[in-house]
Short mmCIF file of C-alpha atoms in Angstrom, two decimals:
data_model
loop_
_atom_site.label_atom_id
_atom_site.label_comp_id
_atom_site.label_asym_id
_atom_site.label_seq_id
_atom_site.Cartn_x
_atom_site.Cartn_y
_atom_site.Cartn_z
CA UNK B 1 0.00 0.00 0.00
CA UNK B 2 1.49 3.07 -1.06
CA UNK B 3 2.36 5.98 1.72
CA UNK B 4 1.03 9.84 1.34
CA UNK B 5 4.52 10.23 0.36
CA UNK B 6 4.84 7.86 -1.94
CA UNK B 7 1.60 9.39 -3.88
CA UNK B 8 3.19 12.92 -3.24
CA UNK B 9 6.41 11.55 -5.50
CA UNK B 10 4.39 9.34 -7.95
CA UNK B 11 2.19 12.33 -9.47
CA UNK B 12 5.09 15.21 -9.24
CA UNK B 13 7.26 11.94 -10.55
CA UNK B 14 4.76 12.21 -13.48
CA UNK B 15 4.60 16.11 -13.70
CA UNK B 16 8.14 16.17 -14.47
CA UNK B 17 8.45 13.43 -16.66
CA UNK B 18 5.57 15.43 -18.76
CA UNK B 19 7.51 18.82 -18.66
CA UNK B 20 10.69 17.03 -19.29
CA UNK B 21 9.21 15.72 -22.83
CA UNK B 22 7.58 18.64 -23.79
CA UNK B 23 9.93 20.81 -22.57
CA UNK B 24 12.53 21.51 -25.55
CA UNK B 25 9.63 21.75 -27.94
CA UNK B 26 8.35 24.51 -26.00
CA UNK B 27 11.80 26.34 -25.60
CA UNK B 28 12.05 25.87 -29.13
CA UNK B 29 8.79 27.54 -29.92
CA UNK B 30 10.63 30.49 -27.90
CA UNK B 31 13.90 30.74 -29.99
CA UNK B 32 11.47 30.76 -33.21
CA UNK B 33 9.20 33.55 -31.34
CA UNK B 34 12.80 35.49 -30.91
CA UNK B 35 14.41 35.11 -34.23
CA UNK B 36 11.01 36.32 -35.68
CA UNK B 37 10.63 39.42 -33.70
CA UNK B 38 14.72 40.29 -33.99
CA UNK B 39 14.52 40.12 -37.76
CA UNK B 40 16.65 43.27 -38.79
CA UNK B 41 15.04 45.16 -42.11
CA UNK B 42 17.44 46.93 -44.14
CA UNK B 43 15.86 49.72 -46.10
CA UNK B 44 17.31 52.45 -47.81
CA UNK B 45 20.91 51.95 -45.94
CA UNK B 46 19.63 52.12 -42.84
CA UNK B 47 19.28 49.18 -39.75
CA UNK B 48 15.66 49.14 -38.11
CA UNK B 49 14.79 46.69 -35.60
CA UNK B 50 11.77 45.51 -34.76
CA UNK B 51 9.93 45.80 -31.88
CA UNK B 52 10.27 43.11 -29.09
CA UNK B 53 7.75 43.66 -26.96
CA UNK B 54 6.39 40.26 -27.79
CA UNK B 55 9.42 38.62 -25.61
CA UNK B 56 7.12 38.80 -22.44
CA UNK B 57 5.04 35.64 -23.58
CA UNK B 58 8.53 33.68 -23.47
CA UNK B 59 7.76 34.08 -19.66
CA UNK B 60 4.56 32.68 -20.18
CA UNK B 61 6.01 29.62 -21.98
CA UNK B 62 8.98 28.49 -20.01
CA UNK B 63 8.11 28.51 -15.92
CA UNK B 64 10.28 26.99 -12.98
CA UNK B 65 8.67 23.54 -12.69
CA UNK B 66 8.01 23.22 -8.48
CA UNK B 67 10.80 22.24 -6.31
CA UNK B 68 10.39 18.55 -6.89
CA UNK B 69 9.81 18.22 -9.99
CA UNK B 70 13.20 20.30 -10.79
CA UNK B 71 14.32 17.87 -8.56
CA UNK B 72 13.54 14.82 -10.32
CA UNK B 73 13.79 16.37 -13.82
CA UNK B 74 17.98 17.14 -12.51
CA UNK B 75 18.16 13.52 -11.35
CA UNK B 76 16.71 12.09 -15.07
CA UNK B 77 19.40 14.97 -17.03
CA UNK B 78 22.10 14.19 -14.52
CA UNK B 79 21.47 10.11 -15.78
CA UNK B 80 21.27 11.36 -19.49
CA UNK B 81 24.14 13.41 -20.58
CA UNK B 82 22.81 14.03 -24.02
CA UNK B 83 19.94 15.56 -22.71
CA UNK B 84 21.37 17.92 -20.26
CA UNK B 85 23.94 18.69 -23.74
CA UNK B 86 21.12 19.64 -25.61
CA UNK B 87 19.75 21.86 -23.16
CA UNK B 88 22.56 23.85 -22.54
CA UNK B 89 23.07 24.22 -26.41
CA UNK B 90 19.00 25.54 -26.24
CA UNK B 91 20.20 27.84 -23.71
CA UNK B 92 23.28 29.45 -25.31
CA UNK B 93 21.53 29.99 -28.55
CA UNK B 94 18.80 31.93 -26.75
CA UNK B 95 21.14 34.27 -24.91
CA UNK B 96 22.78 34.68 -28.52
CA UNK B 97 19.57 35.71 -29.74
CA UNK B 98 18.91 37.91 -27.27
CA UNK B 99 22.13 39.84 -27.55
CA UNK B 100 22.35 39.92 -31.46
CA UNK B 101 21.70 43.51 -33.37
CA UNK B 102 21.03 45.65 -29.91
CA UNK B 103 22.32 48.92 -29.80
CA UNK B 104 24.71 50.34 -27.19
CA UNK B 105 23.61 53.37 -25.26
CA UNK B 106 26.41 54.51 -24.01
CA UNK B 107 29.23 55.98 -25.85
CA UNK B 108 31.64 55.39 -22.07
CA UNK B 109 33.44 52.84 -21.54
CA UNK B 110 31.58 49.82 -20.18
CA UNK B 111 34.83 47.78 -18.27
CA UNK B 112 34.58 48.29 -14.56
CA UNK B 113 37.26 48.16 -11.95
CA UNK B 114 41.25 48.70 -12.13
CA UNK B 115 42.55 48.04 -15.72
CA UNK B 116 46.34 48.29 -16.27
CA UNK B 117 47.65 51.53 -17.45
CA UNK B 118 51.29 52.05 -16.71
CA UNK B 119 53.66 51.64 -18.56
CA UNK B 120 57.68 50.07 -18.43
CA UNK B 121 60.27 52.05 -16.10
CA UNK B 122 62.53 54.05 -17.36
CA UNK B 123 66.51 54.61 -16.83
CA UNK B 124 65.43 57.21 -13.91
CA UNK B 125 62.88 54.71 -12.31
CA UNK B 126 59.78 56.67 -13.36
CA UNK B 127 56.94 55.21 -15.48
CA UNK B 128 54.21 56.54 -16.91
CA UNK B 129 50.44 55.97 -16.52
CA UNK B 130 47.73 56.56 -18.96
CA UNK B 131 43.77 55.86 -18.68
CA UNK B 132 42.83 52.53 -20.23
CA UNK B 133 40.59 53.34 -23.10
CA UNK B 134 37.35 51.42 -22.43
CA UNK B 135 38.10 52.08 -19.00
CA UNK B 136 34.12 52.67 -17.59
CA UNK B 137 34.00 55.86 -15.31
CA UNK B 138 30.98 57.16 -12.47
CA UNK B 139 28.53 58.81 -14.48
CA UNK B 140 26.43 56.76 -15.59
CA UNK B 141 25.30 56.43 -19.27
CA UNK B 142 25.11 59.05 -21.88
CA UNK B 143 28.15 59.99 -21.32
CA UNK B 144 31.20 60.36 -23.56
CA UNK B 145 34.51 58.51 -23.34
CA UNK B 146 36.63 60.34 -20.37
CA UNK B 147 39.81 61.52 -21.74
CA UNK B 148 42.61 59.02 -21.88
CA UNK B 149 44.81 61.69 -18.91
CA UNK B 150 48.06 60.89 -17.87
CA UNK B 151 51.18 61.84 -15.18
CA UNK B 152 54.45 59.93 -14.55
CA UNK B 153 55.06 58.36 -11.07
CA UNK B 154 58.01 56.60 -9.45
CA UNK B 155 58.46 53.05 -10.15
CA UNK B 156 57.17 52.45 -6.72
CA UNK B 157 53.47 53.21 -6.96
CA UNK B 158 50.40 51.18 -7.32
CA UNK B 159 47.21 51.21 -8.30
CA UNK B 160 44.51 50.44 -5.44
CA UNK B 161 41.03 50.03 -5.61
CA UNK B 162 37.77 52.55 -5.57
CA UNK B 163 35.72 52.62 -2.91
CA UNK B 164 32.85 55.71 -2.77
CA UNK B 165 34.06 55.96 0.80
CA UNK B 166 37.17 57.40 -0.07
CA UNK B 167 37.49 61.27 -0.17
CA UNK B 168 36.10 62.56 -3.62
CA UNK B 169 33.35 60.11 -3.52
CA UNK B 170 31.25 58.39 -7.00
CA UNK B 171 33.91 60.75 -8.41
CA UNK B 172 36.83 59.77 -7.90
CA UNK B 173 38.71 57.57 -11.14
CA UNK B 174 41.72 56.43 -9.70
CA UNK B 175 43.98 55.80 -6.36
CA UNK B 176 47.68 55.15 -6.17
CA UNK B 177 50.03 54.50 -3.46
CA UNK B 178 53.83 54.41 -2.63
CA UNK B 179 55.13 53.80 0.74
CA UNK B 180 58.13 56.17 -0.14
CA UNK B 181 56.11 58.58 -1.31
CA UNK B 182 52.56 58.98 -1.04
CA UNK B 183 49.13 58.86 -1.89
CA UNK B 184 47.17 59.91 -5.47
CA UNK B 185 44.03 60.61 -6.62
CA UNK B 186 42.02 61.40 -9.51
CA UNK B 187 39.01 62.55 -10.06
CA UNK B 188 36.56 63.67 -12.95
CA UNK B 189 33.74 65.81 -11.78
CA UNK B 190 31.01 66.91 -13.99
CA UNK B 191 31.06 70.81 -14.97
CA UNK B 192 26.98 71.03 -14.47
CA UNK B 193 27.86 69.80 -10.53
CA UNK B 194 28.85 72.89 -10.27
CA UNK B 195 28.05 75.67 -12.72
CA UNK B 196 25.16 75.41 -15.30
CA UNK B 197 25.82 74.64 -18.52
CA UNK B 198 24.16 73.68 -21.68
CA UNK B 199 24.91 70.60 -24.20
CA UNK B 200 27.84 70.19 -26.20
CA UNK B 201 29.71 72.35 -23.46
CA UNK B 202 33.02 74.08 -24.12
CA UNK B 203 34.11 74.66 -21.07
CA UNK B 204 37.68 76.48 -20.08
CA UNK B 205 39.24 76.03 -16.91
CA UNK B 206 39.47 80.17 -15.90
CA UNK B 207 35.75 80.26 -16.80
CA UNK B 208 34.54 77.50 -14.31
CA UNK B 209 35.09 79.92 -11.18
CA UNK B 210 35.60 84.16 -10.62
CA UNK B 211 39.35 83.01 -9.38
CA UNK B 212 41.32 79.88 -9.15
CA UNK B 213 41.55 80.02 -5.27
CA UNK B 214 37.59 79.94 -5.45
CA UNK B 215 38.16 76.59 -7.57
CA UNK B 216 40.27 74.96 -4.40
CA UNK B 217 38.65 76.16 -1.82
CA UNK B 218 35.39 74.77 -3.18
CA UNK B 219 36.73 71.29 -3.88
CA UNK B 220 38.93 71.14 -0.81
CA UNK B 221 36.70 69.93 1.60
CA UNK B 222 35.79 67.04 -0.55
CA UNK B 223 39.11 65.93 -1.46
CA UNK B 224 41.37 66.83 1.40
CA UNK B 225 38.20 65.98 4.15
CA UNK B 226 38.72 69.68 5.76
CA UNK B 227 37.93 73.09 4.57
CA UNK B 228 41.11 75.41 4.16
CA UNK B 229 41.58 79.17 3.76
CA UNK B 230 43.25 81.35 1.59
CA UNK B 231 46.55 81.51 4.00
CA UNK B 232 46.60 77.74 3.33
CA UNK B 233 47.38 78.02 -0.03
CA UNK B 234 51.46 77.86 -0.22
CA UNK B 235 51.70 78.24 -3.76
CA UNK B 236 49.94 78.78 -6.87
CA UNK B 237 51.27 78.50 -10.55
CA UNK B 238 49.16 78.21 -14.01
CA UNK B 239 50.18 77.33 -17.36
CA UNK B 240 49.46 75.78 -20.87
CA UNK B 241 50.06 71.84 -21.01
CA UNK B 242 49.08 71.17 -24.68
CA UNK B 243 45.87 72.60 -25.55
CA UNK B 244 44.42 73.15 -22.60
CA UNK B 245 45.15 75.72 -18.99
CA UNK B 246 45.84 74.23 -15.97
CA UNK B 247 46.08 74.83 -12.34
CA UNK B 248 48.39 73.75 -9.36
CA UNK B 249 48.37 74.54 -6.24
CA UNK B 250 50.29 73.61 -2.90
CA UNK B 251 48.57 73.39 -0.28
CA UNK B 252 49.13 73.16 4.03
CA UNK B 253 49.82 70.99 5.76
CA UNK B 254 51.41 68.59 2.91
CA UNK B 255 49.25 68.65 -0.25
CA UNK B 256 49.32 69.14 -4.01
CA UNK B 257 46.51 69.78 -6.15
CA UNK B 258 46.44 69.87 -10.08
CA UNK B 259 43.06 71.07 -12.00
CA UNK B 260 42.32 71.09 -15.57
CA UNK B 261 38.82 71.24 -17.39
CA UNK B 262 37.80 70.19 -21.00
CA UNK B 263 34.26 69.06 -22.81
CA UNK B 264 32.48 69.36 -19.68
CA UNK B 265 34.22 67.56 -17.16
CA UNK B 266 36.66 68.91 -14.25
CA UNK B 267 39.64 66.97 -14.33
CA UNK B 268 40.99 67.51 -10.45
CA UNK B 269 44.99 65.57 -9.16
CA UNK B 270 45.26 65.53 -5.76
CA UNK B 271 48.30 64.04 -4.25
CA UNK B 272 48.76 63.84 -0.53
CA UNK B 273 51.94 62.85 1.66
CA UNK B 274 52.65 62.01 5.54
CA UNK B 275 55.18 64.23 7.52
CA UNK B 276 58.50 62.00 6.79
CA UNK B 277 56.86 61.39 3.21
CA UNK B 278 56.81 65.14 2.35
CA UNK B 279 60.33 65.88 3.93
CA UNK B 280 61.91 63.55 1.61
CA UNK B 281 60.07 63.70 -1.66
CA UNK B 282 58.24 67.29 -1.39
CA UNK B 283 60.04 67.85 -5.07
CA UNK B 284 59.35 64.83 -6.53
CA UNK B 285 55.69 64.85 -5.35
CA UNK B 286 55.49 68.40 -7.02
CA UNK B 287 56.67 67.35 -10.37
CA UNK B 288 54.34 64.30 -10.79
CA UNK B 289 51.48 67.34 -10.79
CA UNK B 290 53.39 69.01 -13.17
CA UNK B 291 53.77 65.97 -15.27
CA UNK B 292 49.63 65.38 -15.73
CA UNK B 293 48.23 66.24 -18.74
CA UNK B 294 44.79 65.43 -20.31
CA UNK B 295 44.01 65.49 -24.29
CA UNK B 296 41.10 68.05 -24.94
CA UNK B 297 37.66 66.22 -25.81
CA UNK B 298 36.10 65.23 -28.20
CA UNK B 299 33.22 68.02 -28.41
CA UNK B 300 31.37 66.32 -31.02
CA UNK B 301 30.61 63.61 -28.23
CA UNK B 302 28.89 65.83 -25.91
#
């Protein structure tokens, strides 16, 4: 005499033995659906899709079978490796399918996280670093490429991971670190933060703020964690670098920062040392401001 629970496995025994044969036809019936409605029409030179919207009955046709029945119907695929084959084949042409003939919407890079930029050490022991292209930056999509920017280190540092907890926030592109000399940072702020703007901005660096010291003292309590005053500012020097102005400033107790602005992005350095860091290497740490540059945009892109 057969137990409740013997009844219980007998009929969901059944139910998935039913899905299981009319399963692939039904997935199949799906693929067809999607290679109908992905069809791409070319007329007159130009690609249109068309519409998908129909993709929400796929949801309708393939359901999670209940938890037993997924269990049994693993058991029978796990016993027939052909099966469980022809599945996974089902399954990778769908999420071909689905992939094929979609537009991107962003024109920014879409690869996340710390890609390697630097380059081989010199005679002198300094090596250069330049932004991976395709490198993906913080905000968010519509936006252009970021300018492929780049300064020269000492052999010494490293690239660290992004957190938004460090100071400069979503912001911030890039940390570095040396033990002999310091810390860097750098971050790419929109312009429209800030000032208002319109599309396909233009902006220059001297236009951003009345005076460059308005320009530091803004940013400084976001990238150095305290506000500072004028009588903090040690030193101040502006020049051309290519095409575009920039800014650098030293600033108490043991800081440099480096500004420059093109499309319509603020492009900010900010390097920062401890007390027997700066006392050693207050030069060096100066000239690796000096030596960042970044290429003017693109302004078609914006």
């Amino acid at each position: 005499m057969a137990t409740p629970y013997h009844r219980y496995y007998t009929v969901e025994r059944e139910e998935a033995t039913q899905g299981h044969k009319w399963g692939p036809a039904l997935v199949a019936c799906g693929i067809a659906a999607m290679c109908a409605a992905m069809v791409v029409l070319q007329f007159n030179g130009s690609t249109v899709a068309l519409p998908t919207s129909n993709f929400v009955a796929l949801s309708n046709v393939v359901r999670p079978a209940p938890l037993a029945s997924r269990f049994v119907t693993r058991m029978q695929a796990q016993s027939n490796p052909q099966e469980l084959s022809r599945r996974g084949t089902l399954a990778f042409g769908a999420a071909a399918l689905m992939t094929q003939g979609q537009a991107a919407q962003a024109v920014q890079g879409l690869t996340a996280g710390r890609i390697p930029g630097f380059g081989p050490v010199d005679e002198n022991g300094i090596k250069p670093y330049v932004r991976p292209e395709g490198k993906s930056g913080g905000h968010g999509v519509g936006w252009s490429e970021i300018p492929q920017y780049q300064f020269d280190v000492p052999a010494d540092f490293q690239e660290i991971a992004v957190s938004i907890a460090d100071l400069g926030g979503t912001e911030i592109d890039a940390r570095f670190t040396s033990e002999q000399y310091g810390d860097i940072a750098l971050i790419v702020a929109p312009v429209a933060r800030f000032k208002d703007i319109g599309w396909n901005a233009k902006v220059k660096l001297n236009e951003l703020t009345a005076t460059p010291e308005a320009l530091v003292l803004g940013f400084a309590p976001e990238v150095l964690g305290n506000p500072i005053e004028e009588e903090d500012i040690v030193d101040f020097q502006e020049d051309m670098r290519g095409e575009l102005l920039f800014y650098q400033w030293e600033v108490r107790p043991r800081n440099i920062i480096v500004a420059s602005a093109t499309g319509n992005r603020l492009f900010l350095m900010v390097i920062r040392a401890k007390a027997r860091q700066w006392a050693a290497h207050r030069k060096e740490l100066i000239e690796i401001g000096k030596s960042f540059k970044v290429p003017p945009a693109n302004f078609v892109d914006f």
